[in-house]
PDB file of C-alpha atoms and ligand atoms in Angstrom:
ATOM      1  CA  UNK C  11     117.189  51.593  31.690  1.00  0.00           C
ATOM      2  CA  UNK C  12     117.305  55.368  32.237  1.00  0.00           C
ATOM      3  CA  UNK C  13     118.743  57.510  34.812  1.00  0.00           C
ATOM      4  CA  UNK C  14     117.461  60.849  35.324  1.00  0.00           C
ATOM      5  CA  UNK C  15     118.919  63.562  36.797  1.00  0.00           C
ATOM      6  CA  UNK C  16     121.410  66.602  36.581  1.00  0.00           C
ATOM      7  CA  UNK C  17     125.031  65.723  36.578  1.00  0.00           C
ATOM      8  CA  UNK C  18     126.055  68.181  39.777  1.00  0.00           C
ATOM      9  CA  UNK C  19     124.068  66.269  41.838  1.00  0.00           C
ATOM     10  CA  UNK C  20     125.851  64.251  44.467  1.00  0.00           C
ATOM     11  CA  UNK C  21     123.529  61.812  44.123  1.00  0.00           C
ATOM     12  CA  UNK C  22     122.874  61.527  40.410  1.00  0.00           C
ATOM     13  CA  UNK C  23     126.802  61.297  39.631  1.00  0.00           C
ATOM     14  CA  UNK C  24     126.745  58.576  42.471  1.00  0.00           C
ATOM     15  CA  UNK C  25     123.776  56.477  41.008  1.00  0.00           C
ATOM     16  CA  UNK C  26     125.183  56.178  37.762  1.00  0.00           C
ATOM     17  CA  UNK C  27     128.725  55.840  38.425  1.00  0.00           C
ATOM     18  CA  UNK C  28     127.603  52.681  40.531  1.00  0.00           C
ATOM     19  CA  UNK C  29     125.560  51.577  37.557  1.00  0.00           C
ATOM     20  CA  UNK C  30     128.464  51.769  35.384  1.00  0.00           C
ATOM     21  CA  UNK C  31     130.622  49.797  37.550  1.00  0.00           C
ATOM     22  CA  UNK C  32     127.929  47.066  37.547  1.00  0.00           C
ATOM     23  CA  UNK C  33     128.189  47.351  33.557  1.00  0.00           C
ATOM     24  CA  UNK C  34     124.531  48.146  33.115  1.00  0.00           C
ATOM     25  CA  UNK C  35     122.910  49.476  29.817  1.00  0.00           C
ATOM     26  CA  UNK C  36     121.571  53.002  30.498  1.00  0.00           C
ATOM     27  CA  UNK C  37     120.637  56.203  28.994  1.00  0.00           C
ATOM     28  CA  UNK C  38     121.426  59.385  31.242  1.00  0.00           C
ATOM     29  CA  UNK C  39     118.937  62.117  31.019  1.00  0.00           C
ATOM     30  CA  UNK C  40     119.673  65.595  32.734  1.00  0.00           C
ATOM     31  CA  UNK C  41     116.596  66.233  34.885  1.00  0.00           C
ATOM     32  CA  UNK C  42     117.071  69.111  37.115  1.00  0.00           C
ATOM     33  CA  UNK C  43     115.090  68.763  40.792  1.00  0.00           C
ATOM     34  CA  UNK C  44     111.163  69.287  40.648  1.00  0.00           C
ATOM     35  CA  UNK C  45     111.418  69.031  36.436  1.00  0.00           C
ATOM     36  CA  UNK C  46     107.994  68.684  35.675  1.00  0.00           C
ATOM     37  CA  UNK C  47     108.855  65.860  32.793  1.00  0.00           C
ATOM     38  CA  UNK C  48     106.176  63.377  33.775  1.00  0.00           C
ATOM     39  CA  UNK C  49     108.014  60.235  32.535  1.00  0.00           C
ATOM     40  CA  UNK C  50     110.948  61.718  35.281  1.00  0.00           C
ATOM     41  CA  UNK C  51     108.120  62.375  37.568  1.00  0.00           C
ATOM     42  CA  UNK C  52     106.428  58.942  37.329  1.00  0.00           C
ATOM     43  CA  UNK C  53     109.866  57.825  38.544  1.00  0.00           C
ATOM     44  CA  UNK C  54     110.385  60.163  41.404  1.00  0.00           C
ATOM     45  CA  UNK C  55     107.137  61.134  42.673  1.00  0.00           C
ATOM     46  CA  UNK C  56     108.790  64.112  45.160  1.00  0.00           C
ATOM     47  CA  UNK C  57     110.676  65.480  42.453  1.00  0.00           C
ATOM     48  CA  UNK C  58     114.083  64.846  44.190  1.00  0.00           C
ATOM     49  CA  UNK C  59     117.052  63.785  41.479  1.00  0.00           C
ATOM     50  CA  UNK C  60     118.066  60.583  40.618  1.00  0.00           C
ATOM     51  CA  UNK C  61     115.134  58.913  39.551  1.00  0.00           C
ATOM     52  CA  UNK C  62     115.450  55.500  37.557  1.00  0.00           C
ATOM     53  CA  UNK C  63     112.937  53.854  35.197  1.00  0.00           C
ATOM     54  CA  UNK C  64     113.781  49.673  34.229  1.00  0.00           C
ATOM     55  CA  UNK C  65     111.023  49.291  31.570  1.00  0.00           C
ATOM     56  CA  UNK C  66     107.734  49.641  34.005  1.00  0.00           C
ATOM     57  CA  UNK C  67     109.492  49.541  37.010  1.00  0.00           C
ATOM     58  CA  UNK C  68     110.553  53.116  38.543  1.00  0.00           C
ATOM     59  CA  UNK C  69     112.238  54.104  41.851  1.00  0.00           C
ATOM     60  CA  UNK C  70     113.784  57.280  43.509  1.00  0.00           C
ATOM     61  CA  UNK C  71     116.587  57.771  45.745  1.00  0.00           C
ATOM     62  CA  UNK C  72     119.994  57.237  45.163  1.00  0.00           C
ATOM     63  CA  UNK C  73     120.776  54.470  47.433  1.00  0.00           C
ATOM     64  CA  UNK C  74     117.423  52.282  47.125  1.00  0.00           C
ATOM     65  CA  UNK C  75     118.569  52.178  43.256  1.00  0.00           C
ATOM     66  CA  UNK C  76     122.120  51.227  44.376  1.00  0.00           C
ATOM     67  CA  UNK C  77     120.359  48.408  46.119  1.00  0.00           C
ATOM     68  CA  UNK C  78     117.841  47.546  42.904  1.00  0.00           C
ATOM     69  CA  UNK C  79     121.188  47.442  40.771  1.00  0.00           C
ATOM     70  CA  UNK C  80     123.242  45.356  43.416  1.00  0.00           C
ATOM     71  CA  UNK C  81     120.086  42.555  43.319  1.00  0.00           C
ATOM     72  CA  UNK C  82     119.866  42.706  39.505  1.00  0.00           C
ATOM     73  CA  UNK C  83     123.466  42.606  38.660  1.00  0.00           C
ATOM     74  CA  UNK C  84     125.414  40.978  41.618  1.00  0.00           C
ATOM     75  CA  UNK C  85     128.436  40.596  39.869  1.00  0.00           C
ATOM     76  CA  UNK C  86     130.932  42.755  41.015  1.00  0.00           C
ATOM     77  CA  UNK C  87     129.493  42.770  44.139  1.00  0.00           C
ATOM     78  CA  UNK C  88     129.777  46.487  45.563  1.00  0.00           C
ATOM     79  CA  UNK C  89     127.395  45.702  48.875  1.00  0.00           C
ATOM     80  CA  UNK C  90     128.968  42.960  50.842  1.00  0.00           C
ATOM     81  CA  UNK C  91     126.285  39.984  51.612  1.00  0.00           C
ATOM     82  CA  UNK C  92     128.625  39.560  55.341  1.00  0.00           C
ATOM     83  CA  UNK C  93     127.345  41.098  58.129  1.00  0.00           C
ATOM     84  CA  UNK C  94     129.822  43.447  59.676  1.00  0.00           C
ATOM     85  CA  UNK C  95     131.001  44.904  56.144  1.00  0.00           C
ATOM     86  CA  UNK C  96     127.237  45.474  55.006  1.00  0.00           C
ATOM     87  CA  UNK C  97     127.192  47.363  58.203  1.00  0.00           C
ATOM     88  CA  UNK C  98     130.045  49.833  57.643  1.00  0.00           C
ATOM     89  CA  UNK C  99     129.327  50.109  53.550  1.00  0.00           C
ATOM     90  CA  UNK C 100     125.775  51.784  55.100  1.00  0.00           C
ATOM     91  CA  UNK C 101     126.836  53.888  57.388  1.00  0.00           C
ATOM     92  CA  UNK C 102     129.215  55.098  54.725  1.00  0.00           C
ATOM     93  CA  UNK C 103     126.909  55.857  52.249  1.00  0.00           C
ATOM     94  CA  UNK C 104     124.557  57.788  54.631  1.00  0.00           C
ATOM     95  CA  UNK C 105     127.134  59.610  56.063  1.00  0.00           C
ATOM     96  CA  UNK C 106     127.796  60.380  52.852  1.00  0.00           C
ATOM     97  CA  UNK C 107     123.975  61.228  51.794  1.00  0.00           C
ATOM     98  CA  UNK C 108     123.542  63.287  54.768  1.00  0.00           C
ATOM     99  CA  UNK C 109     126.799  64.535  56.882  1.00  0.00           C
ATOM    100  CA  UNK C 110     128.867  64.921  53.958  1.00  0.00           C
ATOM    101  CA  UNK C 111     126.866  66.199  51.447  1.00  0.00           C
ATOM    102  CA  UNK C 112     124.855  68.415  53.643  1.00  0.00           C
ATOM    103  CA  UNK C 113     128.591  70.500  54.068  1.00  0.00           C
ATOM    104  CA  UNK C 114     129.839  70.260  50.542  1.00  0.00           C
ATOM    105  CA  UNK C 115     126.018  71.465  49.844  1.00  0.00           C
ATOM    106  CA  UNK C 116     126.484  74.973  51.423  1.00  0.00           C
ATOM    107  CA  UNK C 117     129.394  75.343  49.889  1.00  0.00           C
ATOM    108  CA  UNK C 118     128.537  74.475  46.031  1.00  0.00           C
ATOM    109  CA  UNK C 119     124.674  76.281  46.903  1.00  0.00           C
ATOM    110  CA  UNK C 120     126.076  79.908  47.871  1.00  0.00           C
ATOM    111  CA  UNK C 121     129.386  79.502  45.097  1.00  0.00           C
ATOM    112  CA  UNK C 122     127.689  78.157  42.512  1.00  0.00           C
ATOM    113  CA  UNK C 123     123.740  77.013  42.027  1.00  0.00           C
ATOM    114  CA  UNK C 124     122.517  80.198  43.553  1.00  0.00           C
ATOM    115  CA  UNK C 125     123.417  83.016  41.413  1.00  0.00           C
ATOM    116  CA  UNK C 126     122.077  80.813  38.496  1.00  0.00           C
ATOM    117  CA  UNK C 127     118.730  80.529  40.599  1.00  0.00           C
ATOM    118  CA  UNK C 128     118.905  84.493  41.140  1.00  0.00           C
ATOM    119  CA  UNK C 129     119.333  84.206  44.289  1.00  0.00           C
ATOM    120  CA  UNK C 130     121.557  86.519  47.048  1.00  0.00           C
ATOM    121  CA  UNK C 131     124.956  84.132  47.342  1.00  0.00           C
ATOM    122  CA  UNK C 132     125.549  83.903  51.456  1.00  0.00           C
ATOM    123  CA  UNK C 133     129.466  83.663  51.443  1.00  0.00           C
ATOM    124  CA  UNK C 134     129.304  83.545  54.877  1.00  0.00           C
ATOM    125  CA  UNK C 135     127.509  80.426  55.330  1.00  0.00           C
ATOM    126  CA  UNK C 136     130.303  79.127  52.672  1.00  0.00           C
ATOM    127  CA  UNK C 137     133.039  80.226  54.500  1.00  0.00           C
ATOM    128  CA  UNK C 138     131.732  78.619  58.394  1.00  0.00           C
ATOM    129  CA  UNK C 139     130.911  74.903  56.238  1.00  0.00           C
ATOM    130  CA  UNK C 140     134.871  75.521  54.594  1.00  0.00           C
ATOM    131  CA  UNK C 141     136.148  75.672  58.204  1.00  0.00           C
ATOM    132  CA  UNK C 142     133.923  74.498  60.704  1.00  0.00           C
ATOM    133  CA  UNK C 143     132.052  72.038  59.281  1.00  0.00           C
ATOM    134  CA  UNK C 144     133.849  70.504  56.774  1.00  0.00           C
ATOM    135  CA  UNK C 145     137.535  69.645  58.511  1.00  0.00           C
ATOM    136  CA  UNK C 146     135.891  67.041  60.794  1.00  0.00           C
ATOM    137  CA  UNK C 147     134.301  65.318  58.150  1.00  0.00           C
ATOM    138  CA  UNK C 148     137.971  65.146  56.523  1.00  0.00           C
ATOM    139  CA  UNK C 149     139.450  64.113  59.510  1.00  0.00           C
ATOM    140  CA  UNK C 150     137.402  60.996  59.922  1.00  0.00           C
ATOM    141  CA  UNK C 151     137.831  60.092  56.449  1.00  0.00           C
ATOM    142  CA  UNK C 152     141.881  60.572  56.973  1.00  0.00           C
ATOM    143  CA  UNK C 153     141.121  58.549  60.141  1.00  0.00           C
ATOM    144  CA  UNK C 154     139.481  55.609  58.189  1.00  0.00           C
ATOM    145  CA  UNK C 155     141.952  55.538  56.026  1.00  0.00           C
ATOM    146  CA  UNK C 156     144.953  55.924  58.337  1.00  0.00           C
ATOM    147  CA  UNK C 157     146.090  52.424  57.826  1.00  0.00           C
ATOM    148  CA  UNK C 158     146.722  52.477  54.030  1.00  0.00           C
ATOM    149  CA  UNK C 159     143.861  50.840  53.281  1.00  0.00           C
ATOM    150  CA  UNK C 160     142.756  51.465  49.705  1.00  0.00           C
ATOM    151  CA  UNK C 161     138.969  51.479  49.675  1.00  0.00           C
ATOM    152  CA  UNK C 162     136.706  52.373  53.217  1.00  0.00           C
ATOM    153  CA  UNK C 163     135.262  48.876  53.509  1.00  0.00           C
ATOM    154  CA  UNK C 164     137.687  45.225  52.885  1.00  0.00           C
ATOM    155  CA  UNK C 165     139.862  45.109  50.023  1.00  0.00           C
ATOM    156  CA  UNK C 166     137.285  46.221  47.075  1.00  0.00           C
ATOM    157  CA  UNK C 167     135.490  48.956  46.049  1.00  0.00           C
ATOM    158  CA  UNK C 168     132.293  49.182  46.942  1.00  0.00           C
ATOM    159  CA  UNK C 169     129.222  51.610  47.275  1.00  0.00           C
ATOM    160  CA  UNK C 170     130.850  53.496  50.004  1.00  0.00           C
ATOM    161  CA  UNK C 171     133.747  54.262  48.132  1.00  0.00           C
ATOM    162  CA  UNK C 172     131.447  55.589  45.320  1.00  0.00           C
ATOM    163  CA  UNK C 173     129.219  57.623  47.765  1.00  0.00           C
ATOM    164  CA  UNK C 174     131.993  58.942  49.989  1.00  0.00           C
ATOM    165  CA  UNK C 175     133.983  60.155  46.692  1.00  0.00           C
ATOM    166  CA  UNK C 176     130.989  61.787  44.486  1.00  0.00           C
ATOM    167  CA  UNK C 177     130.674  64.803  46.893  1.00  0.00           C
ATOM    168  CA  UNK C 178     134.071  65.937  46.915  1.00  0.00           C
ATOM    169  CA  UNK C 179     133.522  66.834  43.208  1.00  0.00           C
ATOM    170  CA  UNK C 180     130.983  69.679  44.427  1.00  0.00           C
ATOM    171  CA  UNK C 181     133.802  70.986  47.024  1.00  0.00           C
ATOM    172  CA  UNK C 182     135.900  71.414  43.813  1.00  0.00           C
ATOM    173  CA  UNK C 183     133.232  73.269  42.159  1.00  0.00           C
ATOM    174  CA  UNK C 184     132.489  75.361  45.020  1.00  0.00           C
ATOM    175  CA  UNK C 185     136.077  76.170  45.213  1.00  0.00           C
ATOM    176  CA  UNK C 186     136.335  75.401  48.394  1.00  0.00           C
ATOM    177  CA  UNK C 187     139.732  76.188  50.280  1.00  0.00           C
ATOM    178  CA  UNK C 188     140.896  72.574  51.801  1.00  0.00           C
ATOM    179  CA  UNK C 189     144.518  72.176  53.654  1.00  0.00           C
ATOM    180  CA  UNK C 190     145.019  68.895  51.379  1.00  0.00           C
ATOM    181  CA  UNK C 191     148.665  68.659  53.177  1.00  0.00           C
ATOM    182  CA  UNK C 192     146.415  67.421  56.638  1.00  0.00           C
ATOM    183  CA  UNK C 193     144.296  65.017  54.585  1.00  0.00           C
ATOM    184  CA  UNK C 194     147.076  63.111  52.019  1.00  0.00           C
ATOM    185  CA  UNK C 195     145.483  59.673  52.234  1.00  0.00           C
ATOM    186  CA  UNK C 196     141.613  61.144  51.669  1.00  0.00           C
ATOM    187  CA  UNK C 197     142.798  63.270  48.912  1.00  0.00           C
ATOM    188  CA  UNK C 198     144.446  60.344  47.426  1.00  0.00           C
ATOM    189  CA  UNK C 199     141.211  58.559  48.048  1.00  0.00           C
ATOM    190  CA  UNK C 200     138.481  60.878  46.342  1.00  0.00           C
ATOM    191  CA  UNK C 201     141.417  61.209  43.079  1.00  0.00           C
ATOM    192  CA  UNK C 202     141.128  57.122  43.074  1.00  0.00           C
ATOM    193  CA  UNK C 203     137.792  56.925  42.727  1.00  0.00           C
ATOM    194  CA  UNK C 204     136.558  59.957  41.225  1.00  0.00           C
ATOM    195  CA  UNK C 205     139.356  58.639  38.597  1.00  0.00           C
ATOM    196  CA  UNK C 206     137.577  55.681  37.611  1.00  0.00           C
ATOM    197  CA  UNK C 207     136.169  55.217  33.833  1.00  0.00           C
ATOM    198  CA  UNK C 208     132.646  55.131  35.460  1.00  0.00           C
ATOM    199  CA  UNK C 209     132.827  58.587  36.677  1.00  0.00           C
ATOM    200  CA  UNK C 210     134.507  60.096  33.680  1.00  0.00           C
ATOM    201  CA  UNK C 211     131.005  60.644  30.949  1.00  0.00           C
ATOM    202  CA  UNK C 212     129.329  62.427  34.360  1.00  0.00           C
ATOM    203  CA  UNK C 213     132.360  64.643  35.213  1.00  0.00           C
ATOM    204  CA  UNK C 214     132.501  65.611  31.520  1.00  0.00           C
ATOM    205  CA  UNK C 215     129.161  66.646  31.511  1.00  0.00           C
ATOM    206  CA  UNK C 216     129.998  68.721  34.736  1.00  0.00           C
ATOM    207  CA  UNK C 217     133.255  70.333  33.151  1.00  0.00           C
ATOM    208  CA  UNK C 218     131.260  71.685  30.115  1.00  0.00           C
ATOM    209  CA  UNK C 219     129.050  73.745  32.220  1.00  0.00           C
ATOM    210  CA  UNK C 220     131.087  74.710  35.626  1.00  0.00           C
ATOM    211  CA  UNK C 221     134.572  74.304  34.173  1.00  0.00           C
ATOM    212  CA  UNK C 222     137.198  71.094  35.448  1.00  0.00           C
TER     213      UNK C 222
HETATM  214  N1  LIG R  20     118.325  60.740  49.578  1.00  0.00           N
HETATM  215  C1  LIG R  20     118.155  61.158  48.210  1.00  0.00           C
HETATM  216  C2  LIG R  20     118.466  62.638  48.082  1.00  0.00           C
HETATM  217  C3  LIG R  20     118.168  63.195  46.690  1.00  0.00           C
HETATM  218  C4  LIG R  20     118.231  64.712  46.692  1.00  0.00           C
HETATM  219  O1  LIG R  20     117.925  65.377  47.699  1.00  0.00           O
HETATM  220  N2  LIG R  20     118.655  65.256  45.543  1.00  0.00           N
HETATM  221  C5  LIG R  20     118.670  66.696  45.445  1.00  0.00           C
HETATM  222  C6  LIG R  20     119.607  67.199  44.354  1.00  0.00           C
HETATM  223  S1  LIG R  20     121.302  67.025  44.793  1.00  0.00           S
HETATM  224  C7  LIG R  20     117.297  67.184  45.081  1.00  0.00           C
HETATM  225  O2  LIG R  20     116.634  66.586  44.249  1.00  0.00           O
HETATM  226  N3  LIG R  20     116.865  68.262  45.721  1.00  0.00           N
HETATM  227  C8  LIG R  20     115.604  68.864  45.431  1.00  0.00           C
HETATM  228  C9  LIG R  20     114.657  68.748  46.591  1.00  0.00           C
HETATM  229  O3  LIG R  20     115.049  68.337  47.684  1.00  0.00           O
HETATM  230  O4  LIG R  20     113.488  69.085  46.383  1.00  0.00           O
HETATM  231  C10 LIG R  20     119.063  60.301  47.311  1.00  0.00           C
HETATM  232  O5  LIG R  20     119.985  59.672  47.833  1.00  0.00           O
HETATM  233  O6  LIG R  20     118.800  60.219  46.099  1.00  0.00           O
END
């Protein structure tokens, strides 16, 4: 099985943390977005990173392969087969696909990925997501987690977890100014799960190039 995609990616660092967690055999292969590789592009047709290729069988976006992997490999189970927790583990992971990652996205764009791209940084667009935008996102993940609960959904990890943590990395890299004394139980959280073995080869990767 092979994973493509760049390690900064939300998405990408998502995907194959979940993959490790199900224990699955896989070579990563950086593949920045629109890479005109045509084994990558075979696999994700729009360009868009992660793509995944099982043998023949390729698919695109980060959450259908979630779901692939979950139907493989159900053992641990990280989507919940009952209703009401299925539920919340998907609104979790699109609010982190979309809400979430659409925030940390200006941040980590205008601080990071757009000098590389030679483009004009907008610091100002950085600076309205660091305190508009972003401390209501915070707040409801504080919120969720305001009864000491240790994961978002029952008493396991599970794909939310995974999605809801992988963007925070890109706030880090951004260096983006968070009051961590009005979020103790999210930053707790996002160190939990970012801390796990099957985030640790991506982060790595992520350190060599934009530093811890
Ligand atoms: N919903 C997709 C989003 C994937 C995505 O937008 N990835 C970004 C990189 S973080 C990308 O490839 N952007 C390039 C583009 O949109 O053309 C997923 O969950 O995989």
């Amino acid at each position: 099985m092979i994973i493509y995609g760049a390690s900064l990616s939300p998405f990408v660092r998502k995907t194959v943390a979940f993959a490790n967690e199900k224990s699955v055999e896989f070579e990563h292969r950086d593949r920045m977005p629109g890479a005109d590789d045509p084994e990558f592009r075979e696999c994700s047709p729009f360009g868009k990173i992660p793509g995944l290729r099982d043998g023949d069988y390729c698919l695109s976006d980060s959450t259908a392969i979630a779901h692939y992997l979950e139907a493989k490999n159900p053992d641990p189970a990280l989507i919940p087969a009952e209703a009401e927790a299925r539920g919340k583990v998907m609104w979790f992971d699109e609010f982190a696909d979309t809400i979430f990652v659409a925030v940390g996205g200006v941040i980590f764009f205008n601080r990071v990925v757009a000098t590389f791209m030679g483009q004009e940084p907008d610091e100002a667009a950085a600076v309205t997501a660091e305190t508009e935008t972003l401390p209501p996102i915070l707040a409801f993940i504080e919120k969720t987690l305001a009864d000491g609960r240790e994961w978002l959904v029952g008493d396991n990890l599970t794909l939310a977890d995974i999605a809801v943590a992988a963007p925070f990395k890109n706030l880090d890299y951004g260096r983006a100014a968070v009051d961590w004394d009005a979020y103790p139980k999210t930053q707790a959280f996002k160190d939990r799960v970012l801390g796990r073995d099957s985030f640790a080869e991506l982060l790595a990767k992520d350190a060599a190039m934009v530093g811890g």
